[in-house]
GROMACS .gro file of C-alpha atoms in nm:
model
  474
    1MET     CA    1   0.892   2.024  -0.122
    2VAL     CA    2   0.675   1.813   0.109
    3GLY     CA    3   0.660   1.447   0.205
    4ILE     CA    4   0.327   1.267   0.163
    5ASP     CA    5   0.204   0.933   0.293
    6LEU     CA    6  -0.084   0.848   0.060
    7GLY     CA    7  -0.248   0.580   0.270
    8THR     CA    8  -0.528   0.333   0.213
    9THR     CA    9  -0.722   0.455   0.517
   10ASN     CA   10  -0.560   0.787   0.610
   11SER     CA   11  -0.310   1.020   0.447
   12CYS     CA   12  -0.059   1.260   0.599
   13VAL     CA   13   0.168   1.542   0.482
   14ALA     CA   14   0.487   1.666   0.650
   15VAL     CA   15   0.762   1.919   0.589
   16MET     CA   16   1.115   1.986   0.715
   17GLU     CA   17   1.152   2.289   0.942
   18GLY     CA   18   1.486   2.372   1.094
   19GLY     CA   19   1.614   2.021   1.029
   20VAL     CA   20   1.315   1.861   1.202
   21PRO     CA   21   1.019   1.695   1.022
   22GLN     CA   22   0.680   1.839   1.114
   23VAL     CA   23   0.333   1.704   1.037
   24ILE     CA   24   0.106   1.964   0.880
   25HIS     CA   25  -0.248   1.987   1.016
   26ASN     CA   26  -0.528   1.987   0.760
   27GLN     CA   27  -0.796   2.254   0.732
   28GLU     CA   28  -1.002   2.083   1.004
   29GLY     CA   29  -0.706   2.086   1.243
   30ALA     CA   30  -0.636   1.711   1.220
   31ARG     CA   31  -0.290   1.562   1.168
   32THR     CA   32  -0.417   1.295   0.928
   33THR     CA   33  -0.684   1.303   0.657
   34PRO     CA   34  -0.916   1.010   0.577
   35SER     CA   35  -0.844   0.887   0.223
   36ILE     CA   36  -1.212   0.919   0.133
   37VAL     CA   37  -1.379   1.110  -0.150
   38GLY     CA   38  -1.753   1.178  -0.161
   39PHE     CA   39  -1.965   1.312  -0.445
   40THR     CA   40  -2.295   1.481  -0.356
   41ALA     CA   41  -2.614   1.487  -0.561
   42ASP     CA   42  -2.566   1.857  -0.639
   43GLY     CA   43  -2.218   1.799  -0.787
   44LYS     CA   44  -1.996   1.889  -0.491
   45ARG     CA   45  -1.682   1.690  -0.419
   46LEU     CA   46  -1.595   1.623  -0.056
   47VAL     CA   47  -1.262   1.495   0.072
   48GLY     CA   48  -1.147   1.365   0.408
   49GLU     CA   49  -1.349   1.378   0.730
   50VAL     CA   50  -1.641   1.564   0.573
   51ALA     CA   51  -1.671   1.287   0.312
   52LYS     CA   52  -1.652   1.021   0.583
   53ARG     CA   53  -1.931   1.183   0.785
   54GLN     CA   54  -2.182   1.168   0.499
   55ALA     CA   55  -2.097   0.814   0.389
   56LEU     CA   56  -2.395   0.653   0.563
   57VAL     CA   57  -2.649   0.859   0.368
   58ASN     CA   58  -2.445   0.853   0.046
   59PRO     CA   59  -2.260   0.517   0.040
   60GLU     CA   60  -2.271   0.454  -0.335
   61SER     CA   61  -2.101   0.787  -0.402
   62THR     CA   62  -1.842   0.773  -0.124
   63VAL     CA   63  -1.515   0.618  -0.239
   64PHE     CA   64  -1.250   0.476  -0.006
   65GLY     CA   65  -0.967   0.221   0.002
   66VAL     CA   66  -0.876   0.255  -0.367
   67LYS     CA   67  -0.502   0.240  -0.302
   68ARG     CA   68  -0.535  -0.139  -0.285
   69LEU     CA   69  -0.655  -0.140  -0.647
   70ILE     CA   70  -0.446   0.136  -0.805
   71GLY     CA   71  -0.240   0.008  -1.096
   72ARG     CA   72  -0.441  -0.317  -1.117
   73LYS     CA   73  -0.672  -0.449  -1.387
   74PHE     CA   74  -1.047  -0.488  -1.345
   75ASP     CA   75  -1.028  -0.862  -1.411
   76SER     CA   76  -0.768  -0.916  -1.136
   77PRO     CA   77  -0.854  -1.140  -0.840
   78GLN     CA   78  -0.796  -0.845  -0.607
   79CYS     CA   79  -1.062  -0.636  -0.780
   80GLU     CA   80  -1.306  -0.926  -0.766
   81ALA     CA   81  -1.240  -0.968  -0.393
   82ALA     CA   82  -1.278  -0.595  -0.325
   83GLN     CA   83  -1.624  -0.583  -0.478
   84ARG     CA   84  -1.769  -0.819  -0.215
   85PHE     CA   85  -1.777  -0.547   0.050
   86THR     CA   86  -1.759  -0.229  -0.159
   87PRO     CA   87  -2.073  -0.012  -0.163
   88PHE     CA   88  -1.960   0.196  -0.460
   89LYS     CA   89  -1.943   0.061  -0.816
   90LEU     CA   90  -1.621  -0.056  -0.982
   91VAL     CA   91  -1.621  -0.074  -1.363
   92PRO     CA   92  -1.364  -0.164  -1.630
   93ALA     CA   93  -1.190   0.115  -1.818
   94PRO     CA   94  -1.135   0.084  -2.196
   95ASN     CA   95  -0.775  -0.024  -2.127
   96GLY     CA   96  -0.884  -0.279  -1.865
   97ASP     CA   97  -0.792  -0.068  -1.559
   98VAL     CA   98  -1.027  -0.028  -1.263
   99HIS     CA   99  -1.250   0.281  -1.263
  100VAL     CA  100  -1.506   0.400  -1.008
  101GLN     CA  101  -1.849   0.492  -1.140
  102VAL     CA  102  -2.034   0.764  -0.954
  103GLY     CA  103  -2.345   0.939  -1.083
  104GLY     CA  104  -2.292   0.831  -1.442
  105LEU     CA  105  -1.928   0.943  -1.447
  106ALA     CA  106  -1.624   0.715  -1.437
  107TYR     CA  107  -1.313   0.817  -1.244
  108SER     CA  108  -0.973   0.652  -1.269
  109LEU     CA  109  -0.812   0.553  -0.941
  110PRO     CA  110  -0.526   0.802  -0.989
  111GLU     CA  111  -0.797   1.070  -1.021
  112ILE     CA  112  -0.959   0.963  -0.693
  113CYS     CA  113  -0.619   0.965  -0.519
  114SER     CA  114  -0.540   1.304  -0.670
  115PHE     CA  115  -0.839   1.456  -0.489
  116VAL     CA  116  -0.686   1.346  -0.157
  117LEU     CA  117  -0.345   1.479  -0.265
  118GLN     CA  118  -0.501   1.812  -0.362
  119LYS     CA  119  -0.639   1.850  -0.010
  120LEU     CA  120  -0.299   1.773   0.143
  121LYS     CA  121  -0.134   2.014  -0.101
  122ALA     CA  122  -0.379   2.290  -0.004
  123ALA     CA  123  -0.314   2.227   0.366
  124ALA     CA  124   0.060   2.254   0.312
  125GLU     CA  125   0.019   2.576   0.113
  126ASP     CA  126  -0.194   2.727   0.390
  127TYR     CA  127   0.067   2.632   0.648
  128LEU     CA  128   0.374   2.743   0.451
  129ASP     CA  129   0.201   3.045   0.293
  130GLU     CA  130   0.359   2.965  -0.043
  131PRO     CA  131   0.284   2.739  -0.341
  132VAL     CA  132   0.374   2.372  -0.305
  133GLU     CA  133   0.479   2.225  -0.637
  134GLU     CA  134   0.696   1.925  -0.549
  135ALA     CA  135   0.649   1.622  -0.329
  136ILE     CA  136   0.793   1.288  -0.236
  137ILE     CA  137   0.513   1.030  -0.216
  138THR     CA  138   0.546   0.696  -0.042
  139VAL     CA  139   0.418   0.360  -0.165
  140PRO     CA  140   0.419   0.006  -0.025
  141ALA     CA  141   0.759  -0.156  -0.071
  142TYR     CA  142   0.613  -0.433  -0.284
  143PHE     CA  143   0.424  -0.208  -0.526
  144ASN     CA  144   0.513  -0.305  -0.883
  145ASP     CA  145   0.592  -0.063  -1.164
  146PRO     CA  146   0.231   0.002  -1.280
  147GLN     CA  147   0.126   0.073  -0.922
  148ARG     CA  148   0.416   0.314  -0.873
  149GLN     CA  149   0.347   0.487  -1.204
  150ALA     CA  150  -0.023   0.522  -1.118
  151THR     CA  151   0.078   0.688  -0.789
  152LYS     CA  152   0.299   0.931  -0.982
  153ASP     CA  153   0.006   1.000  -1.215
  154ALA     CA  154  -0.210   1.086  -0.913
  155GLY     CA  155   0.051   1.338  -0.804
  156LEU     CA  156   0.067   1.496  -1.149
  157ILE     CA  157  -0.313   1.524  -1.168
  158ALA     CA  158  -0.302   1.697  -0.828
  159GLY     CA  159  -0.055   1.953  -0.964
  160LEU     CA  160   0.254   1.807  -0.798
  161LYS     CA  161   0.588   1.721  -0.947
  162VAL     CA  162   0.668   1.387  -0.786
  163SER     CA  163   1.041   1.418  -0.724
  164ARG     CA  164   1.070   1.066  -0.594
  165ILE     CA  165   0.866   0.764  -0.494
  166ILE     CA  166   1.003   0.593  -0.182
  167ASN     CA  167   0.898   0.281   0.003
  168GLU     CA  168   0.682   0.327   0.311
  169PRO     CA  169   0.882   0.110   0.554
  170THR     CA  170   1.204   0.277   0.437
  171ALA     CA  171   1.049   0.615   0.514
  172ALA     CA  172   0.945   0.490   0.858
  173ALA     CA  173   1.303   0.372   0.915
  174LEU     CA  174   1.430   0.722   0.834
  175ALA     CA  175   1.196   0.864   1.097
  176TYR     CA  176   1.317   0.604   1.346
  177GLY     CA  177   1.680   0.670   1.259
  178LEU     CA  178   1.651   1.045   1.307
  179LYS     CA  179   1.520   0.981   1.660
  180THR     CA  180   1.800   0.736   1.742
  181THR     CA  181   2.109   0.899   1.597
  182ASP     CA  182   2.307   0.783   1.899
  183LYS     CA  183   2.272   0.422   1.780
  184SER     CA  184   2.467   0.278   1.489
  185GLY     CA  185   2.573  -0.054   1.348
  186GLN     CA  186   2.235  -0.216   1.404
  187PHE     CA  187   1.988  -0.416   1.198
  188VAL     CA  188   1.631  -0.284   1.209
  189ALA     CA  189   1.319  -0.460   1.082
  190VAL     CA  190   1.020  -0.239   1.000
  191TYR     CA  191   0.692  -0.433   1.019
  192ASP     CA  192   0.429  -0.214   0.852
  193LEU     CA  193   0.071  -0.343   0.861
  194GLY     CA  194  -0.154  -0.069   0.731
  195GLY     CA  195  -0.514  -0.034   0.626
  196GLY     CA  196  -0.469  -0.211   0.294
  197THR     CA  197  -0.111  -0.335   0.256
  198PHE     CA  198   0.166  -0.513   0.445
  199ASP     CA  199   0.540  -0.446   0.416
  200ILE     CA  200   0.846  -0.583   0.586
  201THR     CA  201   1.186  -0.421   0.538
  202ILE     CA  202   1.522  -0.497   0.697
  203LEU     CA  203   1.781  -0.220   0.707
  204GLU     CA  204   2.133  -0.182   0.830
  205MET     CA  205   2.195   0.149   1.007
  206ALA     CA  206   2.555   0.259   1.048
  207GLY     CA  207   2.688   0.611   1.097
  208GLY     CA  208   2.407   0.787   0.911
  209LEU     CA  209   2.398   0.530   0.630
  210PHE     CA  210   2.061   0.358   0.591
  211GLN     CA  211   2.108   0.057   0.366
  212VAL     CA  212   1.803  -0.155   0.290
  213ARG     CA  213   1.910  -0.518   0.292
  214ALA     CA  214   1.581  -0.674   0.184
  215THR     CA  215   1.213  -0.601   0.153
  216GLY     CA  216   0.891  -0.793   0.098
  217GLY     CA  217   0.520  -0.781   0.160
  218ASN     CA  218   0.167  -0.821   0.033
  219THR     CA  219  -0.007  -0.536  -0.146
  220PHE     CA  220  -0.352  -0.677  -0.072
  221LEU     CA  221  -0.336  -0.750   0.300
  222GLY     CA  222  -0.427  -0.498   0.568
  223GLY     CA  223  -0.679  -0.373   0.818
  224ASP     CA  224  -0.960  -0.375   0.561
  225ASP     CA  225  -0.930  -0.754   0.537
  226PHE     CA  226  -0.957  -0.789   0.916
  227ASP     CA  227  -1.266  -0.565   0.918
  228GLU     CA  228  -1.423  -0.770   0.641
  229ARG     CA  229  -1.380  -1.091   0.841
  230ILE     CA  230  -1.595  -0.934   1.114
  231MET     CA  231  -1.841  -0.812   0.851
  232GLY     CA  232  -1.868  -1.161   0.708
  233TRP     CA  233  -1.927  -1.304   1.055
  234LEU     CA  234  -2.203  -1.051   1.119
  235LEU     CA  235  -2.373  -1.135   0.788
  236SER     CA  236  -2.354  -1.503   0.879
  237GLU     CA  237  -2.509  -1.429   1.221
  238CYS     CA  238  -2.796  -1.248   1.051
  239HIS     CA  239  -2.867  -1.539   0.822
  240HIS     CA  240  -2.813  -1.842   1.044
  241GLU     CA  241  -2.925  -1.730   1.388
  242MET     CA  242  -3.185  -1.463   1.315
  243GLY     CA  243  -3.335  -1.617   1.002
  244LEU     CA  244  -3.270  -1.299   0.806
  245SER     CA  245  -3.151  -1.309   0.448
  246VAL     CA  246  -2.993  -0.966   0.445
  247HIS     CA  247  -2.942  -0.801   0.110
  248ARG     CA  248  -2.598  -0.644   0.083
  249ALA     CA  249  -2.731  -0.296   0.030
  250PRO     CA  250  -2.474  -0.013   0.023
  251GLU     CA  251  -2.616   0.135   0.347
  252LEU     CA  252  -2.586  -0.201   0.523
  253LEU     CA  253  -2.227  -0.251   0.406
  254HIS     CA  254  -2.138   0.089   0.549
  255LEU     CA  255  -2.304   0.010   0.884
  256LEU     CA  256  -2.129  -0.328   0.903
  257ARG     CA  257  -1.788  -0.175   0.824
  258GLU     CA  258  -1.833   0.094   1.089
  259ALA     CA  259  -1.937  -0.167   1.344
  260ALA     CA  260  -1.643  -0.392   1.256
  261GLU     CA  261  -1.389  -0.109   1.281
  262LYS     CA  262  -1.530  -0.003   1.618
  263ALA     CA  263  -1.524  -0.357   1.756
  264LYS     CA  264  -1.166  -0.411   1.640
  265ARG     CA  265  -1.052  -0.092   1.813
  266GLU     CA  266  -1.230  -0.187   2.135
  267LEU     CA  267  -1.073  -0.533   2.140
  268THR     CA  268  -0.728  -0.379   2.169
  269VAL     CA  269  -0.813  -0.284   2.528
  270VAL     CA  270  -1.103  -0.509   2.636
  271GLU     CA  271  -1.176  -0.880   2.612
  272GLU     CA  272  -1.525  -0.838   2.460
  273ALA     CA  273  -1.685  -0.584   2.229
  274GLU     CA  274  -2.060  -0.532   2.194
  275ILE     CA  275  -2.169  -0.482   1.834
  276VAL     CA  276  -2.497  -0.313   1.748
  277VAL     CA  277  -2.614  -0.283   1.387
  278PRO     CA  278  -2.948  -0.099   1.384
  279PHE     CA  279  -3.237  -0.129   1.142
  280LEU     CA  280  -3.134  -0.442   0.953
  281SER     CA  281  -3.490  -0.483   0.835
  282ALA     CA  282  -3.838  -0.360   0.913
  283ASN     CA  283  -4.190  -0.502   0.891
  284ALA     CA  284  -4.533  -0.450   1.047
  285SER     CA  285  -4.402  -0.555   1.388
  286GLY     CA  286  -4.120  -0.302   1.382
  287ALA     CA  287  -3.749  -0.277   1.306
  288THR     CA  288  -3.497  -0.558   1.355
  289HIS     CA  289  -3.158  -0.477   1.506
  290LEU     CA  290  -2.853  -0.699   1.535
  291LYS     CA  291  -2.681  -0.716   1.873
  292ARG     CA  292  -2.384  -0.943   1.921
  293VAL     CA  293  -2.079  -0.974   2.148
  294LEU     CA  294  -1.745  -1.047   1.983
  295SER     CA  295  -1.472  -1.175   2.212
  296ARG     CA  296  -1.104  -1.120   2.151
  297GLN     CA  297  -1.061  -1.495   2.120
  298GLN     CA  298  -1.330  -1.510   1.849
  299TYR     CA  299  -1.169  -1.217   1.666
  300GLU     CA  300  -0.828  -1.383   1.672
  301SER     CA  301  -0.982  -1.705   1.542
  302LEU     CA  302  -1.153  -1.517   1.256
  303THR     CA  303  -0.832  -1.339   1.155
  304HIS     CA  304  -0.560  -1.589   1.250
  305ASP     CA  305  -0.482  -1.687   0.890
  306LEU     CA  306  -0.453  -1.321   0.786
  307LEU     CA  307  -0.185  -1.253   1.046
  308GLN     CA  308  -0.007  -1.573   0.950
  309GLN     CA  309   0.018  -1.438   0.595
  310THR     CA  310   0.270  -1.184   0.728
  311VAL     CA  311   0.502  -1.459   0.854
  312GLU     CA  312   0.632  -1.596   0.522
  313PRO     CA  313   0.732  -1.253   0.380
  314CYS     CA  314   0.921  -1.182   0.702
  315LEU     CA  315   1.108  -1.512   0.692
  316ARG     CA  316   1.190  -1.466   0.324
  317CYS     CA  317   1.308  -1.111   0.394
  318LEU     CA  318   1.543  -1.240   0.664
  319ALA     CA  319   1.677  -1.503   0.423
  320ASP     CA  320   1.724  -1.247   0.144
  321ALA     CA  321   1.915  -1.024   0.387
  322GLY     CA  322   2.134  -1.316   0.492
  323LEU     CA  323   2.026  -1.279   0.854
  324ARG     CA  324   1.863  -1.478   1.131
  325ALA     CA  325   1.594  -1.344   1.362
  326ASP     CA  326   1.845  -1.309   1.646
  327HIS     CA  327   2.055  -1.072   1.432
  328ILE     CA  328   1.777  -0.811   1.440
  329ASP     CA  329   1.838  -0.540   1.701
  330GLU     CA  330   1.499  -0.365   1.677
  331VAL     CA  331   1.161  -0.447   1.527
  332VAL     CA  332   0.976  -0.121   1.464
  333LEU     CA  333   0.597  -0.147   1.427
  334VAL     CA  334   0.410   0.106   1.213
  335GLY     CA  335   0.075   0.116   1.034
  336GLY     CA  336  -0.270   0.157   1.184
  337GLN     CA  337  -0.329  -0.219   1.210
  338ARG     CA  338  -0.037  -0.260   1.452
  339ARG     CA  339  -0.283  -0.182   1.733
  340ALA     CA  340  -0.505  -0.480   1.654
  341PRO     CA  341  -0.513  -0.791   1.874
  342GLY     CA  342  -0.267  -1.063   1.780
  343VAL     CA  343  -0.021  -0.847   1.586
  344VAL     CA  344   0.235  -0.818   1.865
  345ASP     CA  345   0.214  -1.194   1.929
  346VAL     CA  346   0.296  -1.270   1.565
  347VAL     CA  347   0.589  -1.027   1.566
  348ARG     CA  348   0.724  -1.195   1.880
  349GLN     CA  349   0.677  -1.533   1.709
  350ILE     CA  350   0.880  -1.426   1.404
  351PHE     CA  351   1.158  -1.219   1.558
  352ARG     CA  352   1.162  -1.356   1.915
  353ARG     CA  353   1.182  -1.011   2.070
  354GLU     CA  354   0.955  -0.732   2.191
  355PRO     CA  355   0.861  -0.482   1.918
  356ASN     CA  356   0.942  -0.112   1.931
  357PHE     CA  357   0.640   0.123   1.947
  358SER     CA  358   0.834   0.452   1.954
  359LEU     CA  359   0.698   0.582   1.620
  360SER     CA  360   0.350   0.716   1.558
  361PRO     CA  361   0.180   0.450   1.344
  362ASP     CA  362  -0.012   0.712   1.147
  363GLU     CA  363   0.260   0.975   1.100
  364ALA     CA  364   0.594   0.793   1.079
  365VAL     CA  365   0.585   0.737   0.703
  366ALA     CA  366   0.504   1.101   0.620
  367LEU     CA  367   0.777   1.218   0.859
  368GLY     CA  368   1.026   0.989   0.686
  369ALA     CA  369   0.920   1.121   0.345
  370ALA     CA  370   0.980   1.474   0.474
  371ILE     CA  371   1.328   1.371   0.593
  372GLN     CA  372   1.400   1.243   0.243
  373THR     CA  373   1.305   1.586   0.104
  374GLY     CA  374   1.562   1.729   0.345
  375ILE     CA  375   1.826   1.488   0.218
  376ILE     CA  376   1.755   1.581  -0.145
  377GLN     CA  377   1.756   1.954  -0.073
  378GLY     CA  378   2.071   1.939   0.140
  379GLU     CA  379   1.899   2.036   0.463
  380VAL     CA  380   1.977   1.697   0.617
  381LYS     CA  381   2.347   1.628   0.566
  382ASP     CA  382   2.425   1.331   0.789
  383LEU     CA  383   2.186   1.072   0.644
  384VAL     CA  384   2.225   0.866   0.327
  385LEU     CA  385   1.955   0.625   0.208
  386LEU     CA  386   2.029   0.324  -0.014
  387ASP     CA  387   1.704   0.152  -0.108
  388VAL     CA  388   1.637  -0.163  -0.310
  389THR     CA  389   1.424  -0.276  -0.601
  390PRO     CA  390   1.083  -0.431  -0.549
  391PRO     CA  391   1.008  -0.761  -0.736
  392THR     CA  392   1.255  -0.902  -0.987
  393LEU     CA  393   1.265  -0.744  -1.335
  394GLY     CA  394   1.330  -0.958  -1.643
  395ILE     CA  395   1.210  -1.072  -1.983
  396GLU     CA  396   1.032  -1.369  -2.137
  397THR     CA  397   1.259  -1.610  -2.325
  398LYS     CA  398   1.221  -1.941  -2.509
  399ASP     CA  399   0.934  -2.171  -2.404
  400GLY     CA  400   0.776  -1.903  -2.183
  401THR     CA  401   1.061  -1.893  -1.935
  402PHE     CA  402   1.116  -1.583  -1.720
  403THR     CA  403   1.481  -1.472  -1.732
  404PRO     CA  404   1.572  -1.223  -1.455
  405LEU     CA  405   1.794  -0.924  -1.523
  406ILE     CA  406   1.760  -0.718  -1.205
  407GLU     CA  407   1.694  -0.941  -0.906
  408ARG     CA  408   1.468  -0.832  -0.621
  409ASN     CA  409   1.644  -0.645  -0.339
  410SER     CA  410   1.915  -0.507  -0.570
  411THR     CA  411   2.046  -0.175  -0.439
  412ILE     CA  412   1.934   0.119  -0.654
  413PRO     CA  413   2.026   0.298  -0.871
  414THR     CA  414   2.136  -0.001  -1.077
  415ARG     CA  415   2.185  -0.115  -1.435
  416LYS     CA  416   2.208  -0.473  -1.560
  417SER     CA  417   2.224  -0.623  -1.908
  418ARG     CA  418   2.243  -0.965  -2.072
  419VAL     CA  419   2.309  -1.084  -2.424
  420PHE     CA  420   2.043  -1.293  -2.596
  421THR     CA  421   2.015  -1.442  -2.943
  422THR     CA  422   1.766  -1.572  -3.199
  423VAL     CA  423   1.589  -1.911  -3.191
  424ALA     CA  424   1.538  -1.955  -3.568
  425ASP     CA  425   1.753  -1.925  -3.879
  426ASN     CA  426   1.730  -1.590  -4.057
  427GLN     CA  427   1.510  -1.443  -3.782
  428THR     CA  428   1.477  -1.068  -3.843
  429ARG     CA  429   1.265  -0.961  -3.547
  430VAL     CA  430   1.220  -1.048  -3.181
  431GLU     CA  431   0.960  -0.942  -2.927
  432VAL     CA  432   1.100  -0.824  -2.595
  433HIS     CA  433   0.841  -0.892  -2.324
  434VAL     CA  434   0.929  -0.715  -1.999
  435LEU     CA  435   0.789  -0.862  -1.677
  436GLN     CA  436   0.814  -0.824  -1.301
  437GLY     CA  437   0.778  -1.106  -1.051
  438GLU     CA  438   0.937  -1.410  -0.890
  439SER     CA  439   0.799  -1.706  -1.089
  440ASP     CA  440   1.017  -1.901  -1.333
  441MET     CA  441   0.720  -1.897  -1.573
  442ALA     CA  442   0.665  -1.569  -1.755
  443ALA     CA  443   0.286  -1.615  -1.762
  444CYS     CA  444   0.276  -1.609  -1.381
  445ASN     CA  445   0.445  -1.268  -1.355
  446LYS     CA  446   0.323  -0.914  -1.410
  447SER     CA  447   0.352  -0.796  -1.770
  448LEU     CA  448   0.495  -0.443  -1.792
  449ALA     CA  449   0.558  -0.385  -2.163
  450ARG     CA  450   0.616  -0.546  -2.501
  451PHE     CA  451   0.816  -0.404  -2.787
  452ASP     CA  452   0.953  -0.531  -3.118
  453LEU     CA  453   1.317  -0.528  -3.220
  454THR     CA  454   1.326  -0.537  -3.600
  455ASN     CA  455   1.574  -0.529  -3.887
  456ILE     CA  456   1.799  -0.796  -3.739
  457PRO     CA  457   2.041  -0.902  -4.017
  458PRO     CA  458   1.957  -1.255  -4.140
  459ALA     CA  459   2.189  -1.513  -3.985
  460PRO     CA  460   2.188  -1.869  -3.850
  461LYS     CA  461   2.006  -1.907  -3.520
  462GLY     CA  462   2.220  -1.835  -3.216
  463LYS     CA  463   2.461  -1.607  -3.403
  464PRO     CA  464   2.306  -1.257  -3.360
  465GLN     CA  465   2.408  -1.089  -3.036
  466ILE     CA  466   2.119  -0.892  -2.882
  467GLU     CA  467   2.196  -0.701  -2.565
  468VAL     CA  468   1.901  -0.616  -2.342
  469GLY     CA  469   1.968  -0.369  -2.063
  470PHE     CA  470   1.753  -0.240  -1.775
  471GLU     CA  471   1.823   0.063  -1.564
  472ILE     CA  472   1.641   0.163  -1.245
  473ASP     CA  473   1.700   0.507  -1.098
  474VAL     CA  474   1.606   0.625  -0.749
   0.00000   0.00000   0.00000
């Protein structure tokens, strides 16, 4: 069994060896694999770095960042937002899900993710010299049930039995805890800002027991959004200062994204980054190139509101855990976006302490997933993990009200039930509408399922006793 971090930008696989988690190098010798899938004109499928290298000449058939859309519907606001800077084509599936269209063929997002998982699976099999059939896969803490199920589906398509889905910041906390076994009785906050999602989790660590106290986040906030702010600025510069009305061609979107990523990386160590986007247009007088300098101050101004969007989930997580900022002993930073300018300042603002950088931002989650495989298989005997539910689970009741059954941040496994009744005399059927979310109005939450309960014996309203129970396993 292996542990897999299926990331928005990069993915990683790890395994337990002699009680120690080890990252497995891929076939190119790298410790992480870009979560990118390319399809060539002659029908070949490319995954990882080789797909990334050919993206400029094949942008419409090179798919990336789909984790942000997995488990969502095509008509969702997130899908609409993603299409602004996406060079490949998103289309609706017959059931309303998001599909990617490449060369006349439509692929589901679990299928695209399965191609990345297959590459990680092959790398693990090469390293272990034996078949790999089971895995623990991590997901953002605030993924809802459809997003978690779609991730499981990706694993199954890749030929993996997904033994468990665990939350990414919880996995990172396991990796941190294994490195700090001398410490106990402390509260740890894991601030995980990745390529496409943000999570915050607060745990209590005591004598090998890892108990998640609360979790929160935003499943559509990450490094891609920061890159796209730079891309938008560059497009504005083209139009307003150079008089160019630049068509958002797939090749241009790829060049702008590469330039934005490069500038963001440079601004972690320098005050100004020079951006060059070649061959924006061409005419009889020659080619036009865009050259601009982006200062760190400009970057922080462009992205300030994005970073501030991480503040409210952190404050709510503290409140849900019944803690104040000064109760937190360590704030562990993970996720590739932790390196970006401004992140450390916001963490200091929230928790009023210096963050801990001891974990690899790109490997910590996979290492934690591997540790969880060791716990399940009995190889790791001194650690116990108690995780919590993501958003609240409940049903729709009279007048469109959302009635919670299992509140967010309930320790799992758990089972809760409530007794309901009819709203009309001689009512013989009721519809049970299951939802997930935090709004008091059912229409504002995520619909998970609907089913009919029939053959209720006729009786005056309010007399039938209908018990509805939910159970969440690990």
